[in-house]
Amino acid sequence: MNIVCLDMEGVLVPEIWIAFAQASGIPELRRTTRDEPDYDKLMTWRLGILKEHGLGLKEIQDTIAKIDPLPGAKEFLDELRTLTQVVILSDTFEQFAKPLMAKLNWPTLFCNTLEAADSGEITGYRMRCEKSKLTTVKALQSCGFDTIAAGDSFNDLAMIQAGKAGFLFKSTPQIKADYPDIPAFEEFGDLLAAIKAAL
């Protein structure tokens, strides 16, 4: 039995932090897991910038409310879900993802959660588990699933390499150059065809 594990940001929806960097006028917040492999380091740095600028959960959620899925993402996901089970594995947070999941017709999402004060200040975050994407893929495999994965960033590589098939999608030139053995695609139709061939 197969299950497809997809990253969310950069694959199905635009990068939330990049959108917020543009909306807030703070270009430093454009940094993502495409640039920084150490997620704890990245999030600690982000929270420091938010605190410095007096920004919190509400401001980020206001930006997210205006974000739509990437063109073709919903159709891709809808068709893929007619073929096999799909789970989205993301390092984003429940408080960010909900409106985006509504626009994608509520696919299954495993992600993390933010800790926020009553004032809206984001005070911390809780990861669902260590190395959440790889840990989840290995757990699914232990339940008898063959996993197929696709993502765009450093934090997707372990789950992509751990399954029976894996793909880079809309990744960076550097990651594609560093991992030439992983098939890389830019269009949803091509990714769907590759997944179908692997099922």
GROMACS .gro file of C-alpha atoms in nm, residues 1-6 76-89 106-110 140 144-150 192 195 199:
model
   36
    1MET     CA    1   0.000   0.000   0.000
    2ASN     CA    2   0.132   0.341  -0.097
    3ILE     CA    3   0.114   0.678   0.071
    4VAL     CA    4   0.242   1.002  -0.077
    5CYS     CA    5   0.407   1.248   0.161
    6LEU     CA    6   0.422   1.607   0.038
   76PHE     CA    7  -0.301   1.827  -0.851
   77LEU     CA    8  -0.388   1.731  -0.494
   78ASP     CA    9  -0.748   1.646  -0.582
   79GLU     CA   10  -0.638   1.410  -0.859
   80LEU     CA   11  -0.360   1.256  -0.653
   81ARG     CA   12  -0.605   1.181  -0.370
   82THR     CA   13  -0.820   0.980  -0.612
   83LEU     CA   14  -0.520   0.755  -0.679
   84THR     CA   15  -0.366   0.699  -0.337
   85GLN     CA   16  -0.348   0.817   0.023
   86VAL     CA   17  -0.177   1.153   0.070
   87VAL     CA   18  -0.043   1.325   0.380
   88ILE     CA   19   0.117   1.667   0.397
   89LEU     CA   20   0.422   1.674   0.623
  106TRP     CA   21  -0.878   1.981   0.380
  107PRO     CA   22  -0.604   1.728   0.303
  108THR     CA   23  -0.446   1.549   0.599
  109LEU     CA   24  -0.171   1.764   0.752
  110PHE     CA   25   0.088   1.676   1.014
  140LEU     CA   26   0.428   0.501   0.810
  144GLY     CA   27   0.319  -0.133   0.608
  145PHE     CA   28   0.309   0.170   0.377
  146ASP     CA   29   0.547   0.227   0.088
  147THR     CA   30   0.621   0.600   0.092
  148ILE     CA   31   0.667   0.833  -0.203
  149ALA     CA   32   0.773   1.186  -0.113
  150ALA     CA   33   0.817   1.526  -0.276
  192LEU     CA   34   0.186   1.375  -1.097
  195ILE     CA   35   0.419   0.972  -0.884
  199LEU     CA   36   0.265   0.378  -0.755
   0.00000   0.00000   0.00000
